[in-house]
Amino acid sequence: MIYFDNVSKYYADKSIALREITLSIAPGEFVSVVGHSGAGKTTLLKLLLAEERPTEGAVYFQSTDVHRLKRTHLTRYRQKMGTVFQDFRLLPNRTAYENIAFAMEAAGRVDEEIASDVPYVLDLVDLREKMWNFPNELSGGERQRVAIARAIVNQPDVIIADEPTGNLDPINTYEIVQILKKINDLGTTVILTTHNKGVIDSLGRRVITMDSGKVVRDDASGRYVL
Amino acid sequence: MFLSFRRIVKTGFINFWRNGFVSISSVVVMTITLFVIGSLIFLDAMLDASLGLLRDKVDVNAYFVIDAPEESIQNVKQALEGLPEVAAVMFTSREEAYEQFKERHKEDQIELQALNELGENPLLASLSIKAKDPSYYERIDTFLQSDQSTLSSEGSSLVYNVNFNDNKAAIEKLQQVIGGIELFGLVVSIALITVSIVIVFNTIRMAIYISREEIAVMRLVGASDAYIRGPFVFEGIMYGVIAALLTLVSFYPLALWLGPATQDFFGNINLFTYYTAHFGPIFLIIMLTGVLLGAISSFLAVKKYLRT
């Protein structure tokens, strides 16, 4: 479903972020990407989201080159991707409910769907009672659950989680990983980057290890080895 | 389409309300700008009125030879009235001139005595001519010196004298002064308007700068450019509408208060009467300026954060 074809990315100052990456991800997989800071994990995800362009090579999603999409199609494409970040990236002026509703509005969903789906996903992340709180009234773990709810509400094909547990304590980390697993069990592909050895070892799924912009290991049922 | 329009409007309102302080400061800055623009409109009208008054005081008199028949003078008058440059022509017969002279000098016995000693009326019939613009007097003068209608049946000119040459220096000076004031007013207006527009533009840019991360998040969630931009542009329009209303309302007591003073200072124009008489166009100018300024500034400011 996702295919990186010999992708390299250099920045303007000649620093190399990615070097000849070739890898594919099948539908329904739960892939973890691990590596030191600066190994190229985030760049890999940015290329997949078409936030940045590769210097060489191409990234395919369901056989289309995502960097050749027109702006209007790019919007559609991003609606198929649910994203979760370390810093949550919620809209500070909107309540938990409105943050999730915004993603649905942007996708052009009607009010009835929004009214029924938003409470449903909030239930899924166990946050229904905080629906009308603003992000600054929520804890880190709660904010991340809102972000996950927002990521899944449009039923995306892929969930991209860039160090979602980076700012969380072990208990919240465990809960977030459990939610991601649940989402994966429901059939959504999940791509997770993390530093957390415990998370990787407990998952027992495919692990891609990166170092200095290259894939150094790709294990079907890997452990965190660095 | 209608669904997203409704959502854009609703989001615009909510953002306006929740970013209260930013909204208020944007509205204040915009109000000041519109106030400056409105004041310039008023100042221009005042200046126009007083310059018009000055222009009105200028005329040229053509004096006719003592035996010019009134019929010929009336012909000249008609010919003058046919010219596009001429605003009005007034005829003064010899008798009227005599009466006016006596009236003007009734305190001055020596002048009156001199007139009486002459035994007959020495004064000439004249046409007093007002041009539509002071620069036309030269052409009117040429016309009087050369046109067929000013010739008697024997071919000599009926025009004894045109006092254009006496007034020429004054007319030219006045023209220079009027031109200078108008140019100065234009330059000052353009400068003030430019500065205010730049300030509004920057204020709105700052307001949207605060939201740059939000814009990034919205893009990430898959919102289209138009859907992200919509509420910001709508907010900009709201700033414009509110600022325009504030400006128009605040002009009312101000014009009422300044009305009598302007009437004394600028001549025959009362600021308040002018405001109420021209409320329609002023409303349109202020409102349109506010709306366009708000919408365009917001549009451009958001555009910056929508680039990939």
Coordinates of C-alpha atoms in Angstrom, one line a residue:
Chain A
M1 CA 0.0 0.0 0.0
I2 CA 2.9 2.4 0.9
Y3 CA 6.1 2.1 -1.1
F4 CA 9.3 4.2 -0.8
D5 CA 11.2 3.8 -4.0
N6 CA 14.9 4.6 -3.5
V7 CA 14.1 7.8 -1.7
S8 CA 16.8 10.3 -0.7
K9 CA 16.4 13.7 0.9
Y10 CA 19.1 16.3 1.2
Y11 CA 18.5 19.7 2.8
A12 CA 19.8 22.9 1.3
D13 CA 23.0 22.9 3.5
K14 CA 23.9 19.5 1.9
S15 CA 23.1 17.6 5.1
I16 CA 21.6 14.3 4.3
A17 CA 18.4 13.3 6.0
L18 CA 17.5 10.2 4.1
R19 CA 19.7 7.9 2.0
E20 CA 18.3 5.6 -0.7
I21 CA 15.4 4.3 1.3
T22 CA 13.4 1.5 -0.2
L23 CA 10.6 -0.1 1.8
S24 CA 7.0 -1.1 1.6
I25 CA 4.2 -1.3 4.1
A26 CA 1.2 -3.6 3.5
P27 CA -2.4 -2.8 4.5
G28 CA -3.2 -3.6 8.1
E29 CA 0.4 -3.7 9.3
F30 CA 1.6 -2.2 12.6
V31 CA 5.1 -0.8 11.8
S32 CA 7.4 0.8 14.3
V33 CA 10.2 3.0 13.2
V34 CA 13.0 3.4 15.7
G35 CA 16.4 5.2 15.8
H36 CA 18.3 8.0 17.5
S37 CA 17.2 11.6 17.1
G38 CA 18.3 12.8 13.7
A39 CA 18.2 9.3 12.2
G40 CA 15.6 10.4 9.7
K41 CA 12.3 9.0 11.2
T42 CA 10.4 12.3 11.1
T43 CA 11.7 13.1 7.7
L44 CA 10.4 9.7 6.5
L45 CA 6.9 10.6 7.8
K46 CA 7.0 14.1 6.4
L47 CA 7.7 12.7 3.0
L48 CA 4.8 10.2 3.3
L49 CA 2.5 13.1 4.3
A50 CA 3.8 15.2 1.3
E51 CA 4.8 17.9 3.7
E52 CA 8.3 17.7 2.1
R53 CA 9.5 16.6 -1.3
P54 CA 12.1 13.9 -1.8
T55 CA 15.3 15.0 -3.5
E56 CA 15.5 11.7 -5.3
G57 CA 13.1 8.8 -5.7
A58 CA 9.4 8.7 -5.2
V59 CA 6.8 7.8 -2.5
Y60 CA 3.7 5.8 -3.6
F61 CA 0.4 5.4 -1.8
Q62 CA -1.9 2.9 -3.5
S63 CA 0.2 3.2 -6.7
T64 CA 0.0 7.0 -6.9
D65 CA 3.1 9.2 -6.5
V66 CA 2.0 11.4 -3.6
H67 CA 4.4 14.2 -4.6
R68 CA 2.6 14.6 -7.9
L69 CA -0.8 15.2 -6.5
K70 CA -2.4 18.5 -7.2
R71 CA -3.3 20.7 -4.2
T72 CA -7.0 19.7 -4.2
H73 CA -6.1 16.0 -4.4
L74 CA -3.5 16.5 -1.7
T75 CA -6.3 17.7 0.7
R76 CA -8.2 14.4 -0.1
Y77 CA -5.0 12.4 0.4
R78 CA -4.3 13.9 3.8
Q79 CA -7.8 13.1 4.9
K80 CA -6.9 9.4 4.4
M81 CA -4.0 9.8 6.8
G82 CA -4.6 10.3 10.5
T83 CA -1.7 12.0 12.3
V84 CA -0.7 12.0 15.9
F85 CA 2.3 14.0 17.2
Q86 CA 4.4 14.3 20.3
D87 CA 3.3 17.9 20.8
F88 CA -0.4 16.9 20.2
R89 CA -1.1 19.8 17.8
L90 CA -4.6 20.5 18.9
L91 CA -6.4 23.8 18.0
P92 CA -6.0 25.7 21.3
N93 CA -9.2 27.8 20.8
R94 CA -11.4 24.8 20.4
T95 CA -12.8 22.3 22.8
A96 CA -12.0 18.6 22.5
Y97 CA -15.3 18.1 20.7
E98 CA -14.7 21.0 18.3
N99 CA -11.2 19.8 17.6
I100 CA -12.5 16.5 16.4
A101 CA -15.5 18.0 14.7
F102 CA -13.1 20.3 12.7
A103 CA -11.4 17.3 11.0
M104 CA -14.9 16.1 10.0
E105 CA -16.0 19.5 8.8
A106 CA -12.9 19.8 6.8
A107 CA -13.7 16.5 5.1
G108 CA -17.1 17.9 4.2
R109 CA -19.2 15.6 6.5
V110 CA -22.7 16.7 7.4
D111 CA -23.8 17.8 10.9
E112 CA -25.7 14.6 11.7
E113 CA -22.6 12.5 11.1
I114 CA -20.5 14.8 13.2
A115 CA -23.0 14.8 16.1
S116 CA -23.0 11.0 16.2
D117 CA -19.4 10.2 15.3
V118 CA -17.6 12.6 17.6
P119 CA -19.0 11.2 20.9
Y120 CA -18.4 7.7 19.5
V121 CA -14.6 8.2 19.0
L122 CA -14.4 10.1 22.3
D123 CA -15.9 7.0 23.9
L124 CA -13.3 4.9 22.1
V125 CA -10.5 6.9 23.7
D126 CA -12.4 7.0 27.0
L127 CA -12.7 10.8 27.1
R128 CA -16.4 11.5 26.8
E129 CA -16.8 13.4 30.0
K130 CA -14.1 15.9 29.0
M131 CA -15.7 16.7 25.6
W132 CA -16.3 20.4 26.3
N133 CA -12.9 21.1 27.8
F134 CA -10.3 23.2 26.0
P135 CA -6.9 21.6 25.4
N136 CA -5.2 23.7 28.2
E137 CA -7.7 22.2 30.6
L138 CA -6.6 18.6 29.8
S139 CA -3.6 16.6 30.9
G140 CA -0.9 15.4 28.4
G141 CA -2.4 12.0 28.1
E142 CA -5.9 13.3 27.6
R143 CA -4.7 15.7 24.9
Q144 CA -3.0 12.9 23.1
R145 CA -6.2 10.9 23.3
V146 CA -8.1 13.8 21.8
A147 CA -5.5 13.9 19.0
I148 CA -5.9 10.2 18.4
A149 CA -9.7 10.5 18.3
R150 CA -9.3 13.3 15.8
A151 CA -6.9 11.1 13.7
I152 CA -9.3 8.2 13.5
V153 CA -12.6 10.0 13.2
N154 CA -12.5 10.2 9.4
Q155 CA -11.7 6.5 9.2
P156 CA -8.3 6.9 7.6
D157 CA -6.4 4.2 5.8
V158 CA -3.3 4.9 7.8
I159 CA -2.5 6.3 11.2
I160 CA 0.9 8.0 11.5
A161 CA 2.0 8.5 15.0
D162 CA 5.3 10.5 15.4
E163 CA 6.6 9.8 18.9
P164 CA 3.1 10.0 20.4
T165 CA 4.3 8.9 23.8
G166 CA 7.3 11.2 23.9
N167 CA 5.8 13.6 26.5
L168 CA 3.9 11.1 28.5
D169 CA 4.4 9.1 31.7
P170 CA 4.6 5.3 31.6
I171 CA 0.9 4.7 32.5
N172 CA -0.3 7.1 29.8
T173 CA 2.2 5.7 27.4
Y174 CA 0.8 2.2 28.0
E175 CA -2.8 3.5 27.4
I176 CA -1.9 5.3 24.2
V177 CA -0.2 2.2 22.8
Q178 CA -3.2 0.1 23.8
I179 CA -5.5 2.5 21.9
L180 CA -3.2 2.3 18.8
K181 CA -3.3 -1.5 19.0
K182 CA -7.0 -1.4 19.1
I183 CA -7.2 0.8 16.1
N184 CA -4.8 -1.6 14.2
D185 CA -7.0 -4.6 15.2
L186 CA -9.9 -2.8 13.6
G187 CA -8.0 -2.9 10.3
T188 CA -6.1 0.4 10.1
T189 CA -2.5 0.5 9.2
V190 CA -0.4 2.1 11.9
I191 CA 3.1 3.7 11.5
L192 CA 4.6 4.5 14.8
T193 CA 8.0 6.2 15.6
T194 CA 9.3 6.0 19.1
H195 CA 12.3 6.0 21.4
N196 CA 10.6 3.9 23.9
K197 CA 12.2 0.4 24.2
G198 CA 9.4 -0.9 26.4
V199 CA 6.8 0.0 23.9
I200 CA 8.6 -1.8 21.0
D201 CA 9.3 -4.9 23.1
S202 CA 5.8 -5.2 24.3
L203 CA 4.3 -4.8 20.8
G204 CA 6.2 -7.6 19.1
R205 CA 5.4 -6.3 15.6
R206 CA 7.5 -5.3 12.6
V207 CA 10.3 -2.9 13.6
I208 CA 12.3 -0.8 11.1
T209 CA 15.6 0.5 12.6
M210 CA 17.1 3.7 11.1
D211 CA 20.5 5.2 11.6
S212 CA 22.1 8.3 9.8
G213 CA 19.3 8.3 7.2
K214 CA 19.5 4.7 6.3
V215 CA 17.4 1.6 7.2
V216 CA 19.8 -0.7 9.1
R217 CA 17.4 -3.4 10.2
D218 CA 13.9 -4.5 9.2
D219 CA 12.6 -7.2 11.4
A220 CA 9.2 -8.8 11.1
S221 CA 8.8 -9.3 14.8
G222 CA 11.5 -7.1 16.2
R223 CA 12.9 -5.8 19.4
Y224 CA 14.5 -2.5 20.1
V225 CA 18.2 -3.0 19.2
L226 CA 20.5 -0.1 19.0
Chain B
M1 CA -20.9 24.4 -0.8
F2 CA -23.6 26.0 1.4
L3 CA -22.6 23.8 4.2
S4 CA -19.0 25.0 4.2
F5 CA -20.1 28.6 3.8
R6 CA -22.3 28.3 6.9
R7 CA -19.4 26.7 8.8
I8 CA -17.0 29.4 7.7
V9 CA -19.3 32.1 8.9
K10 CA -19.9 30.3 12.2
T11 CA -16.2 29.7 12.8
G12 CA -15.5 33.3 11.9
F13 CA -17.9 34.5 14.6
I14 CA -16.5 32.1 17.2
N15 CA -12.9 33.1 16.5
F16 CA -13.8 36.7 16.6
W17 CA -15.4 36.2 20.0
R18 CA -12.7 33.9 21.5
N19 CA -9.8 36.0 20.3
G20 CA -11.5 39.0 22.0
F21 CA -8.4 41.2 22.6
V22 CA -6.9 40.7 19.1
S23 CA -10.3 41.4 17.5
I24 CA -10.8 44.6 19.5
S25 CA -7.3 45.9 18.7
S26 CA -7.8 45.1 15.0
V27 CA -11.2 46.9 15.0
V28 CA -9.7 49.9 16.8
V29 CA -6.8 50.2 14.3
M30 CA -9.2 49.8 11.4
T31 CA -11.6 52.4 12.9
I32 CA -8.8 54.9 13.1
T33 CA -7.9 54.3 9.5
L34 CA -11.5 54.7 8.3
F35 CA -11.7 57.8 10.5
V36 CA -8.7 59.3 8.7
I37 CA -10.2 58.4 5.3
G38 CA -13.6 59.9 6.3
S39 CA -11.9 63.1 7.6
L40 CA -10.0 63.5 4.4
I41 CA -13.3 63.3 2.5
F42 CA -14.7 66.0 4.7
L43 CA -11.6 68.2 4.5
D44 CA -11.7 67.9 0.7
A45 CA -15.3 69.0 0.6
M46 CA -14.6 71.9 2.9
L47 CA -11.6 72.9 0.9
D48 CA -13.6 72.6 -2.3
A49 CA -16.3 74.8 -0.9
S50 CA -14.0 77.6 0.2
L51 CA -11.9 77.5 -3.0
G52 CA -15.2 77.6 -4.9
L53 CA -16.1 80.7 -2.9
L54 CA -12.8 82.3 -3.9
R55 CA -13.3 81.4 -7.5
D56 CA -16.7 82.9 -7.4
K57 CA -15.3 86.3 -6.4
V58 CA -13.2 86.4 -9.6
D59 CA -14.7 87.9 -12.7
V60 CA -13.8 89.9 -15.8
N61 CA -15.5 93.0 -17.0
A62 CA -15.7 94.0 -20.6
Y63 CA -16.5 97.8 -21.0
F64 CA -18.1 98.9 -24.2
V65 CA -17.5 102.1 -26.1
I66 CA -19.8 104.9 -25.0
D67 CA -22.0 104.8 -28.1
A68 CA -22.3 101.0 -28.4
P69 CA -25.9 100.2 -28.9
E70 CA -27.5 98.0 -26.2
E71 CA -28.7 95.6 -28.9
S72 CA -25.1 94.8 -29.9
I73 CA -24.0 94.3 -26.4
Q74 CA -26.9 91.9 -25.9
N75 CA -25.6 90.0 -29.0
V76 CA -22.1 89.8 -27.4
K77 CA -23.7 88.6 -24.2
Q78 CA -25.5 85.8 -26.1
A79 CA -22.3 84.9 -27.9
L80 CA -20.5 84.7 -24.6
E81 CA -23.1 82.6 -23.0
G82 CA -22.7 80.1 -25.9
L83 CA -19.1 79.5 -24.9
P84 CA -18.4 76.3 -22.9
E85 CA -16.0 78.2 -20.7
V86 CA -18.5 80.7 -19.4
A87 CA -20.5 80.2 -16.3
A88 CA -22.5 83.4 -16.2
V89 CA -22.7 86.8 -17.9
M90 CA -24.3 89.9 -16.3
F91 CA -25.1 93.1 -18.1
T92 CA -24.8 96.5 -16.5
S93 CA -26.1 99.4 -18.6
R94 CA -24.6 102.9 -18.4
E95 CA -27.5 104.1 -16.3
E96 CA -27.1 101.3 -13.8
A97 CA -23.4 101.9 -13.6
Y98 CA -24.1 105.6 -12.9
E99 CA -26.6 104.7 -10.1
Q100 CA -24.1 102.1 -8.7
F101 CA -21.3 104.7 -8.7
K102 CA -23.5 107.2 -6.9
E103 CA -24.5 104.6 -4.4
R104 CA -20.9 103.5 -3.8
H105 CA -19.6 107.1 -3.3
K106 CA -22.5 108.7 -1.5
E107 CA -20.2 109.5 1.5
D108 CA -17.6 110.9 -0.8
Q109 CA -18.6 114.4 -1.8
I110 CA -15.6 115.2 -4.0
E111 CA -16.2 112.2 -6.3
L112 CA -19.8 113.0 -6.6
Q113 CA -19.0 116.7 -7.3
A114 CA -16.6 115.6 -10.0
L115 CA -19.3 113.5 -11.6
N116 CA -21.8 116.3 -11.5
E117 CA -19.4 118.7 -13.1
L118 CA -19.0 116.5 -16.1
G119 CA -22.7 117.1 -16.8
E120 CA -23.2 113.8 -18.5
N121 CA -22.8 110.2 -17.6
P122 CA -19.2 109.2 -18.3
L123 CA -19.6 105.6 -17.3
L124 CA -19.6 102.8 -19.8
A125 CA -21.9 99.8 -20.2
S126 CA -20.3 96.6 -19.2
L127 CA -20.6 92.8 -19.2
S128 CA -19.4 91.1 -16.1
I129 CA -18.3 87.5 -17.0
K130 CA -17.7 84.6 -14.7
A131 CA -15.8 81.7 -16.1
K132 CA -16.2 78.1 -15.0
D133 CA -12.5 78.0 -14.1
P134 CA -10.0 80.9 -13.6
S135 CA -7.8 79.5 -16.3
Y136 CA -10.5 80.2 -18.9
Y137 CA -10.3 84.0 -18.5
E138 CA -7.5 84.3 -21.0
R139 CA -9.5 82.6 -23.7
I140 CA -12.5 84.8 -22.9
D141 CA -10.3 87.8 -23.2
T142 CA -9.1 86.7 -26.6
F143 CA -12.7 86.1 -27.7
L144 CA -13.7 89.6 -26.7
Q145 CA -10.8 91.1 -28.6
S146 CA -11.4 89.2 -31.8
D147 CA -14.9 87.9 -32.3
Q148 CA -17.1 89.2 -35.0
S149 CA -20.0 90.0 -32.6
T150 CA -17.9 92.5 -30.9
L151 CA -17.5 94.6 -34.0
S152 CA -19.7 97.6 -34.9
S153 CA -21.4 97.9 -38.3
E154 CA -18.4 100.0 -39.4
G155 CA -16.0 97.4 -38.3
S156 CA -14.4 99.1 -35.3
S157 CA -14.4 97.2 -32.0
L158 CA -17.2 98.0 -29.6
V159 CA -15.1 96.7 -26.7
Y160 CA -13.4 99.7 -25.1
N161 CA -11.5 97.7 -22.5
V162 CA -11.4 94.3 -20.8
N163 CA -10.0 94.5 -17.3
F164 CA -8.5 91.0 -17.7
N165 CA -5.0 92.5 -17.9
D166 CA -5.5 94.4 -14.7
N167 CA -6.8 91.3 -12.9
K168 CA -4.4 88.9 -14.7
A169 CA -1.7 88.8 -12.0
A170 CA -4.3 88.3 -9.2
I171 CA -6.1 85.6 -11.2
E172 CA -2.9 83.8 -12.0
K173 CA -1.8 84.0 -8.4
L174 CA -5.1 82.6 -7.2
Q175 CA -4.9 79.8 -9.7
Q176 CA -1.5 78.9 -8.4
V177 CA -2.6 79.0 -4.8
I178 CA -5.7 76.8 -5.6
G179 CA -3.6 74.4 -7.6
G180 CA -1.0 74.3 -4.8
I181 CA -3.6 73.6 -2.1
E182 CA -5.2 70.9 -4.2
L183 CA -1.9 69.2 -4.9
F184 CA -0.9 69.4 -1.3
G185 CA -4.2 68.0 -0.2
L186 CA -3.9 65.1 -2.6
V187 CA -0.3 64.3 -1.6
V188 CA -1.2 64.4 2.1
S189 CA -4.3 62.3 1.5
I190 CA -2.4 59.7 -0.4
A191 CA 0.3 59.6 2.2
L192 CA -2.1 59.3 5.1
I193 CA -4.2 56.6 3.4
T194 CA -1.2 54.6 2.5
V195 CA 0.2 54.7 6.0
S196 CA -3.2 53.7 7.5
I197 CA -3.6 50.8 5.1
V198 CA -0.1 49.5 5.8
I199 CA -0.9 49.7 9.6
V200 CA -4.2 47.8 9.2
F201 CA -2.5 45.3 7.0
N202 CA 0.2 44.7 9.6
T203 CA -2.2 44.5 12.4
I204 CA -4.2 41.8 10.7
R205 CA -1.0 40.0 9.8
M206 CA 0.0 39.9 13.4
A207 CA -3.5 38.7 14.4
I208 CA -3.1 35.8 11.9
Y209 CA 0.5 35.2 12.8
I210 CA -0.8 34.1 16.2
S211 CA -2.8 31.5 14.4
R212 CA 0.0 30.2 12.2
E213 CA 0.3 26.9 14.1
E214 CA -3.4 26.4 13.9
I215 CA -3.2 26.9 10.2
A216 CA -0.5 24.2 10.0
V217 CA -2.7 21.8 12.1
M218 CA -5.7 22.5 9.9
R219 CA -3.7 21.6 6.8
L220 CA -2.5 18.5 8.4
V221 CA -6.0 17.4 9.3
G222 CA -6.8 17.7 5.6
A223 CA -8.7 21.0 5.4
S224 CA -8.6 22.7 2.0
D225 CA -7.0 26.1 1.5
A226 CA -10.3 27.7 1.0
Y227 CA -11.8 26.2 4.1
I228 CA -8.9 27.3 6.2
R229 CA -8.8 30.8 4.7
G230 CA -12.6 31.4 4.8
P231 CA -13.0 32.1 8.6
F232 CA -10.0 34.5 8.6
V233 CA -11.3 36.4 5.6
F234 CA -14.7 36.5 7.2
E235 CA -13.2 37.8 10.4
G236 CA -11.4 40.5 8.4
I237 CA -14.7 41.5 6.9
M238 CA -16.2 41.7 10.4
Y239 CA -13.4 44.0 11.5
G240 CA -14.2 46.2 8.5
V241 CA -18.0 46.3 9.1
I242 CA -17.7 47.0 12.8
A243 CA -15.0 49.6 12.3
A244 CA -17.0 51.3 9.5
L245 CA -20.1 51.4 11.7
L246 CA -18.1 52.9 14.6
T247 CA -16.6 55.5 12.3
L248 CA -19.9 56.5 10.8
V249 CA -21.6 56.8 14.2
S250 CA -18.7 58.8 15.7
F251 CA -18.8 61.2 12.8
Y252 CA -22.4 62.2 13.7
P253 CA -21.8 64.0 17.0
L254 CA -18.5 65.3 15.7
A255 CA -20.1 66.8 12.6
L256 CA -22.8 68.3 14.7
W257 CA -20.3 69.9 17.0
L258 CA -18.0 71.1 14.3
G259 CA -20.8 72.3 12.0
P260 CA -21.0 75.9 13.0
A261 CA -17.3 76.3 13.3
T262 CA -16.7 75.0 9.8
Q263 CA -19.4 77.3 8.5
D264 CA -17.5 80.3 9.9
F265 CA -14.1 79.2 8.8
F266 CA -14.7 77.7 5.3
G267 CA -17.5 79.8 4.2
N268 CA -20.9 78.6 3.0
I269 CA -20.5 74.9 4.1
N270 CA -21.7 73.3 7.3
L271 CA -20.0 70.0 8.1
F272 CA -23.1 68.5 9.6
T273 CA -25.4 69.5 6.7
Y274 CA -22.8 68.1 4.3
Y275 CA -22.6 64.8 6.3
T276 CA -26.3 64.3 6.4
A277 CA -26.7 65.3 2.7
H278 CA -24.0 63.0 1.5
F279 CA -24.5 60.2 4.0
G280 CA -25.2 57.6 1.2
P281 CA -21.9 57.9 -0.7
I282 CA -19.9 58.4 2.5
F283 CA -21.4 55.3 4.0
L284 CA -20.6 53.3 0.9
I285 CA -17.0 54.6 0.7
I286 CA -16.3 53.9 4.4
M287 CA -18.0 50.5 4.4
L288 CA -16.5 49.3 1.2
T289 CA -13.0 50.4 2.2
G290 CA -13.4 48.7 5.6
V291 CA -14.7 45.4 4.1
L292 CA -12.1 45.3 1.3
L293 CA -9.2 46.2 3.6
G294 CA -10.2 43.5 6.0
A295 CA -10.8 40.9 3.4
I296 CA -7.7 41.5 1.3
S297 CA -5.4 41.9 4.3
S298 CA -6.6 38.6 5.8
F299 CA -6.5 36.8 2.4
L300 CA -2.9 37.8 1.9
A301 CA -1.8 37.2 5.5
V302 CA -3.2 33.6 5.5
K303 CA -1.8 32.9 2.0
K304 CA 1.7 33.2 3.6
Y305 CA 1.0 30.2 5.8
L306 CA -0.7 28.1 3.2
R307 CA 2.4 27.7 1.1
T308 CA 4.1 24.3 1.2

